[in-house]
C-alpha positions as MATLAB code, in Angstrom:
seq = 'MAVRQRPFHLVVFGASGFTGQFVTEEVAREQMDPEGSSRLAWAVAGRCREKLQRVLERAAQKLGRPTLPSEVGIIICDITTPGSLDEMARQATIVLNCVGPYRFYGEPVVKACIENGTSCIDISGEPQFLELMYWKYHQKAAEKGVYIIGSSGFDSIPADMGVIYTSNKINGTLTAVESFLTINSGPELALSCRWPVSYCRELSSYSIPFLGADVSVVKRTQRYLHENLDQSPVQYAAYVTVGGITSVIKLMFAGLFFLLFVKFGIGRQLLIRFPWLFSFGYFSKQGPTQKQIDAASFTMTFFGQGYSHGCPIEDKKPNIRVCTQVKGPEAGYIATPIAMVQAAMTLLNDVSNLPSVGGVFTPGAAFAKTKLIDRLNKRGLEFSVISSSEV';
ca = [
      -6.998  -27.843   -6.743;
      -6.720  -31.303   -5.593;
      -5.565  -31.158   -1.877;
      -4.533  -34.280   -0.222;
      -3.698  -34.754    3.354;
       0.084  -34.103    3.365;
       2.622  -33.212    6.112;
       3.131  -29.412    5.060;
       0.951  -27.072    3.292;
       3.717  -24.936    2.233;
       7.388  -25.812    1.351;
       9.980  -23.062    0.684;
      12.710  -24.720   -1.637;
      15.863  -22.829   -1.986;
      15.232  -21.330    1.847;
      18.876  -20.865    2.420;
      19.431  -18.683   -0.734;
      19.380  -14.798   -0.338;
      15.775  -14.560   -1.625;
      14.714  -17.689   -0.050;
      15.812  -16.120    3.158;
      13.238  -13.303    3.083;
      10.408  -15.733    1.838;
      11.061  -18.151    4.911;
      10.792  -15.159    6.981;
       7.690  -14.019    5.458;
       6.082  -17.611    5.819;
       6.756  -17.382    9.531;
       5.180  -13.843    9.567;
       2.277  -15.154    7.988;
       1.893  -17.955   10.694;
       1.754  -15.165   13.115;
      -1.034  -13.136   11.724;
      -3.791  -13.223   14.137;
      -6.559  -13.186   11.162;
      -4.539  -16.134    9.510;
      -4.016  -19.713   10.217;
      -2.043  -20.634   13.208;
      -2.238  -24.188   12.202;
      -0.262  -23.590    8.878;
       2.405  -26.579    8.428;
       5.266  -25.826    6.629;
       8.957  -26.701    6.131;
      12.160  -25.598    4.483;
      14.156  -27.359    1.983;
      17.642  -27.170    0.587;
      20.945  -29.236    0.134;
      22.319  -28.326    3.636;
      20.769  -29.237    6.979;
      22.998  -26.745    8.959;
      22.219  -23.499    6.472;
      18.708  -24.486    6.780;
      18.759  -24.431   10.452;
      20.683  -20.936   10.535;
      18.074  -19.460    8.517;
      15.316  -20.512   10.667;
      17.219  -19.490   13.787;
      17.729  -15.928   12.037;
      14.085  -15.715   11.228;
      13.246  -16.676   14.787;
      15.457  -14.081   16.191;
      14.228  -11.375   13.796;
      10.606  -12.116   14.648;
      11.014  -12.951   18.347;
       9.765  -16.045   17.940;
      12.348  -18.605   19.739;
      10.398  -21.703   19.061;
      10.298  -21.203   15.295;
      13.144  -23.505   14.606;
      11.183  -26.462   16.374;
       8.097  -25.864   14.884;
       9.247  -25.964   11.076;
      10.119  -28.844    9.131;
      13.456  -29.535    7.292;
      13.625  -31.475    4.202;
      16.859  -32.197    2.418;
      16.657  -31.899   -1.261;
      18.935  -31.400   -4.343;
      18.040  -30.028   -7.665;
      20.556  -32.503   -9.254;
      18.743  -35.311   -7.611;
      15.130  -36.302   -9.047;
      14.450  -38.502   -6.368;
      14.680  -35.980   -3.648;
      12.607  -33.626   -5.681;
       9.876  -36.164   -5.871;
      10.199  -36.724   -2.104;
       9.944  -33.113   -1.389;
       6.840  -32.605   -3.795;
       4.978  -35.536   -2.069;
       5.213  -34.022    1.385;
       3.686  -30.504    0.339;
       0.545  -29.103   -0.961;
       2.331  -26.005   -2.592;
       6.230  -25.732   -3.045;
       7.455  -22.077   -3.185;
      10.505  -22.575   -5.597;
      13.112  -19.976   -5.007;
      16.082  -21.487   -6.716;
      17.153  -19.782   -9.803;
      17.984  -19.033  -12.639;
      14.870  -20.696  -13.409;
      16.088  -21.430  -16.908;
      18.684  -23.844  -15.470;
      16.880  -24.988  -12.133;
      13.146  -24.503  -12.534;
      12.122  -27.207  -14.925;
      13.057  -30.172  -12.685;
      10.892  -28.706   -9.660;
       7.929  -28.089  -11.877;
       8.178  -31.699  -13.197;
       8.441  -33.098  -10.030;
       5.659  -31.203   -8.584;
       3.162  -32.375  -11.393;
       4.116  -35.838  -11.357;
       3.348  -35.993   -7.637;
       0.284  -33.691   -7.599;
       1.690  -30.812   -5.735;
       1.090  -27.096   -6.819;
       4.301  -24.867   -7.350;
       4.665  -21.146   -7.529;
       8.063  -19.319   -8.573;
       9.353  -15.793   -8.731;
      10.781  -16.345  -12.069;
      11.321  -12.861  -14.326;
      12.206  -15.060  -17.361;
       9.822  -15.216  -19.904;
      11.430  -17.821  -22.166;
      11.468  -19.986  -19.108;
       7.711  -19.260  -18.390;
       6.534  -19.451  -21.822;
       8.158  -23.009  -22.205;
       6.533  -24.378  -19.039;
       3.261  -23.527  -20.474;
       3.804  -25.270  -23.573;
       5.415  -28.567  -22.113;
       3.300  -28.829  -19.162;
      -0.019  -27.194  -19.202;
      -1.945  -30.218  -20.236;
      -0.302  -32.413  -17.896;
      -0.878  -30.079  -14.841;
      -4.473  -29.809  -15.857;
      -4.683  -33.488  -15.631;
      -3.170  -33.962  -12.218;
      -5.502  -30.827  -11.235;
      -2.623  -28.793  -10.095;
      -1.503  -25.020  -10.144;
       1.970  -24.083  -11.768;
       2.146  -20.245  -11.276;
       5.060  -18.437  -12.423;
       6.392  -14.931  -11.945;
       4.570  -14.713   -8.642;
       6.958  -12.028   -7.150;
       7.451   -8.316   -7.796;
       8.780   -9.605  -11.524;
       5.031   -9.615  -12.631;
       2.281   -9.501   -9.846;
       1.944   -5.706   -9.343;
       1.802   -5.367  -13.236;
      -0.519   -8.183  -13.703;
      -2.971   -7.669  -10.999;
      -2.756   -3.953  -11.552;
      -4.144   -4.266  -14.851;
      -6.849   -6.485  -13.867;
      -7.525   -3.774  -10.740;
      -7.485   -1.181  -13.414;
      -9.916   -3.029  -15.495;
     -12.363   -3.495  -12.731;
     -12.181    0.260  -11.837;
     -13.176    1.672  -14.963;
     -16.807    2.053  -15.534;
     -17.091    0.432  -19.130;
     -14.373   -1.735  -21.346;
     -10.650   -0.992  -20.920;
      -8.908   -1.154  -24.121;
      -5.291   -0.130  -23.472;
      -2.958    0.607  -20.379;
       0.407    1.799  -19.990;
       2.401    1.385  -16.767;
       5.162    3.563  -15.255;
       7.384    1.820  -12.630;
       9.353    4.415  -10.287;
      11.875    3.197   -8.069;
      12.974    5.509   -5.204;
      16.608    4.914   -3.963;
     -13.850   -3.408  -28.674;
     -12.370   -2.410  -32.019;
      -8.736   -3.050  -31.549;
      -7.093    0.206  -30.286;
      -3.656    0.825  -30.936;
      -1.094    2.073  -27.989;
       0.527    5.390  -29.108;
       4.187    4.500  -29.868;
       6.783    6.087  -27.643;
      10.550    6.765  -28.647;
      12.863    4.525  -26.617;
      13.321    7.537  -24.472;
      10.124    9.343  -23.714;
       8.712   12.308  -21.191;
       5.866   11.307  -19.049;
       3.874   14.524  -18.365;
       1.681   13.253  -15.745;
       4.845   11.895  -13.827;
       7.333   14.880  -14.833;
      10.008   12.179  -15.657;
      11.661   10.873  -18.610;
      10.836    6.853  -18.979;
      12.357    3.925  -20.864;
      10.800    0.739  -21.857;
      10.639   -1.636  -19.134;
      12.596   -5.012  -19.903;
      11.173   -7.411  -17.515;
       8.572  -10.116  -17.660;
       5.544   -7.696  -17.238;
       4.514   -7.252  -20.766;
       4.985  -11.290  -21.715;
       2.869  -12.230  -18.693;
       0.214   -9.552  -18.827;
      -0.322  -10.266  -22.642;
      -0.795  -14.265  -21.619;
      -2.935  -13.269  -18.900;
      -5.284  -11.120  -21.293;
      -5.144  -14.008  -23.901;
      -6.352  -16.201  -21.239;
      -9.062  -13.980  -19.813;
     -10.392  -13.549  -23.658;
     -10.526  -16.947  -24.700;
     -11.974  -18.443  -21.449;
     -13.804  -15.787  -19.814;
     -14.784  -13.671  -22.884;
     -13.407  -10.565  -21.561;
     -12.162   -7.868  -24.192;
      -8.535   -8.223  -24.154;
      -6.346   -5.402  -22.833;
      -3.261   -3.839  -24.742;
      -0.479   -3.079  -22.542;
       3.146   -1.135  -22.466;
       5.509   -1.049  -19.677;
       8.009    1.708  -19.037;
      10.199    2.313  -15.899;
      10.941    6.233  -14.979;
      14.312    7.111  -15.125;
      14.403   11.043  -13.556;
      15.208   14.314  -15.520;
      17.363   14.927  -18.631;
      20.807   14.412  -16.365;
      19.704   10.789  -15.751;
      18.901   10.026  -19.390;
      22.216   11.186  -20.332;
      24.184    9.177  -17.502;
      21.751    6.092  -18.692;
      22.924    6.678  -22.359;
      26.640    6.686  -21.436;
      26.484    3.565  -19.099;
      24.400    1.835  -22.031;
      27.146    2.637  -24.459;
      30.095    1.718  -21.696;
      28.353   -1.843  -21.232;
      27.817   -2.588  -24.877;
      31.630   -1.806  -25.719;
      32.713   -3.928  -22.731;
      30.503   -6.924  -23.509;
      31.858   -7.128  -27.125;
      35.381   -8.452  -25.751;
      36.259  -11.229  -23.894;
      38.331   -9.229  -21.268;
      35.926   -6.686  -21.014;
      33.031   -9.522  -19.954;
      35.454  -10.967  -17.359;
      36.061   -7.554  -15.940;
      32.069   -7.101  -15.679;
      31.799  -10.252  -13.919;
      34.319   -9.902  -11.304;
      34.149   -6.253  -10.537;
      30.322   -5.283  -11.005;
      30.464   -2.795   -8.326;
      33.205   -0.860   -9.991;
      31.872   -0.743  -13.461;
      28.351   -0.045  -12.573;
      29.374    2.901  -10.391;
      28.078    1.127   -7.275;
      24.375    0.158   -8.594;
      25.432   -3.703   -8.588;
      27.614   -6.026   -6.654;
      27.991   -9.805   -6.115;
      26.791   -9.313   -2.499;
      22.952   -8.757   -1.876;
      22.026   -5.209   -0.623;
      22.373   -4.184    2.972;
      19.382   -4.215    5.598;
      19.602   -0.434    5.562;
      19.432   -0.113    1.873;
      16.297   -2.379    1.694;
      14.821   -0.542    4.423;
      14.959    2.652    2.588;
      13.614    1.529   -1.026;
      10.267    1.603   -2.276;
       8.298    1.274   -5.485;
       5.366    2.996   -7.252;
       3.768    1.510  -10.239;
       1.234    3.820  -12.109;
      -1.223    2.721  -14.840;
      -2.938    5.083  -17.390;
      -5.770    3.131  -18.748;
      -8.232    4.368  -21.325;
     -11.674    2.940  -22.872;
     -15.216    3.049  -23.285;
     -17.905    4.073  -20.807;
     -20.822    1.668  -20.582;
     -23.276    2.259  -23.457;
     -21.151    4.194  -25.391;
     -20.931    3.240  -29.289;
     -17.319    2.646  -29.854;
     -17.364    2.172  -33.669;
     -14.865    4.844  -35.265;
     -14.883    6.666  -31.876;
     -11.999    7.380  -29.671;
     -12.254    6.438  -25.930;
     -14.328    8.505  -23.930;
     -12.921    7.326  -20.090;
      -9.569    7.471  -18.417;
      -8.485    6.081  -15.242;
      -5.438    6.476  -13.070;
      -4.418    3.792  -10.680;
      -1.228    2.848   -8.471;
       0.410    0.114   -6.648;
       2.707    0.977   -4.181;
       4.903   -1.148   -1.775;
       8.265   -1.347   -0.115;
      11.418   -2.424   -1.381;
      10.691   -4.458   -4.365;
      13.094   -7.367   -4.533;
      13.415   -8.539   -0.974;
       9.969   -7.346    0.762;
       7.474   -6.948   -1.846;
       8.591  -10.165   -3.644;
       8.326  -12.379   -0.838;
       4.992  -10.716    0.259;
       3.737  -11.157   -3.337;
       4.866  -14.934   -3.313;
       3.406  -15.848   -0.102;
       0.067  -14.456   -0.379;
      -0.388  -15.865   -3.807;
       0.277  -19.215   -1.985;
      -2.105  -18.584    0.844;
      -4.733  -17.533   -2.053;
      -4.191  -21.065   -3.394;
      -4.664  -22.566   -0.278;
      -7.766  -20.727    0.906;
      -9.448  -19.330   -2.023;
      -9.921  -22.390   -4.176;
     -13.566  -21.723   -5.373;
     -12.665  -18.571   -7.206;
      -9.295  -20.139   -9.021;
      -9.733  -21.490  -12.531;
     -11.915  -24.578  -12.452;
      -9.041  -26.842  -13.677;
      -5.395  -26.928  -13.248;
      -2.482  -25.828  -15.651;
       0.207  -23.584  -16.112;
      -1.097  -20.006  -15.358;
       0.341  -16.572  -15.111;
      -0.527  -14.785  -11.572;
      -3.761  -12.654  -13.536;
      -4.938  -15.851  -14.933;
      -4.868  -18.135  -11.818;
      -5.990  -14.930   -9.436;
      -8.307  -12.779  -11.530;
     -11.350  -13.637   -9.270;
      -9.778  -14.198   -6.184;
      -9.212  -12.085   -2.966;
      -5.351  -11.578   -3.741;
      -5.590   -7.848   -4.055;
      -7.295   -7.660   -0.758;
      -4.574   -9.826    0.605;
      -1.641   -7.518   -0.733;
      -3.386   -4.550    0.383;
      -3.292   -5.660    4.014;
       0.277   -6.710    3.747;
       1.570   -3.177    2.331;
       1.409   -3.543   -1.362;
      -1.335   -0.720   -1.811;
      -3.578   -0.637   -4.882;
      -5.575    2.497   -5.382;
      -7.420    4.739   -7.788;
      -5.767    8.209   -8.585;
      -8.209    9.534  -10.973;
     -11.014    8.371  -13.079;
     -12.744   10.866  -15.527;
     -14.589   10.960  -18.745;
     -13.170   12.657  -21.533;
];
């Protein structure tokens, strides 16, 4: 990565937004780490100085660091003003972009960062945006020697790095992986087809396909690793567990109810105006309370299969299976800032293990050879092997 002497290593753009506040706290927490770098220079950026100042004051109070507001820079920047984006990018080595939805607001930040030789990390869970940025800006980013890394939050890092972790733990060649997300309030090998609602015996739970960015991101990573590092690509499918048969029935009724409402203008208006009422309390216009955040957690379980070293694979079924897990705290506002900030710290400190040239990358493509998983383990996102056996 082309690193120039700039005022700030990191700039959190959109720090006064709901997610941006948590990312700001996580950067401040990283600066406090005795094993980290106390010389980490960083700033927050957004439209309103007063709001940014209040975010820093809240973080200072929460972390017991009264001097924090005076130690962090403030940059006034508006997504609708390209000149202010350029000015922000010129002051940073890496921009942590927390301003979404990215399909509306993400591209100007990517463009400004590339033009000013600045790397950028976002937490987009929007596959269309991520793929568009690759096709439009990969070559330009490579020429500038900067790294544009999308979906670096809970949206994909546990899944993408989890597949790489699973691949590293199998004694041979991994060919296929299925992941199951549980949220607590060689020759081509085809994955077995599952019904839209299927039962996972290992987890004693019904599951449905996971509709996030995970599958798109993992597939792009596997293509990169195959084309650039000559690694055998891994097939991947993602699901989310929903509990027992009662939960499945509730989910089906909720889905039909939602489809009925979105067909009519008045129904769509009601859903937008009263999300709490029509989602039976699951969604609201306000973010979750701190109590809800503290009580939540996630587990992502990976079931991989492949061939052991030296095993002839022609016309034979896989002879080795491995089960791994990634566990962590609440996904959206704790795990996501941890993943984003540790991705940034890896980009700053593990340069020799990054791809040799810049570009637009998935997390797995950028960090496959780095110590990102070790960093995440130390921050509470735990990667572990549950079982490994030959069939």
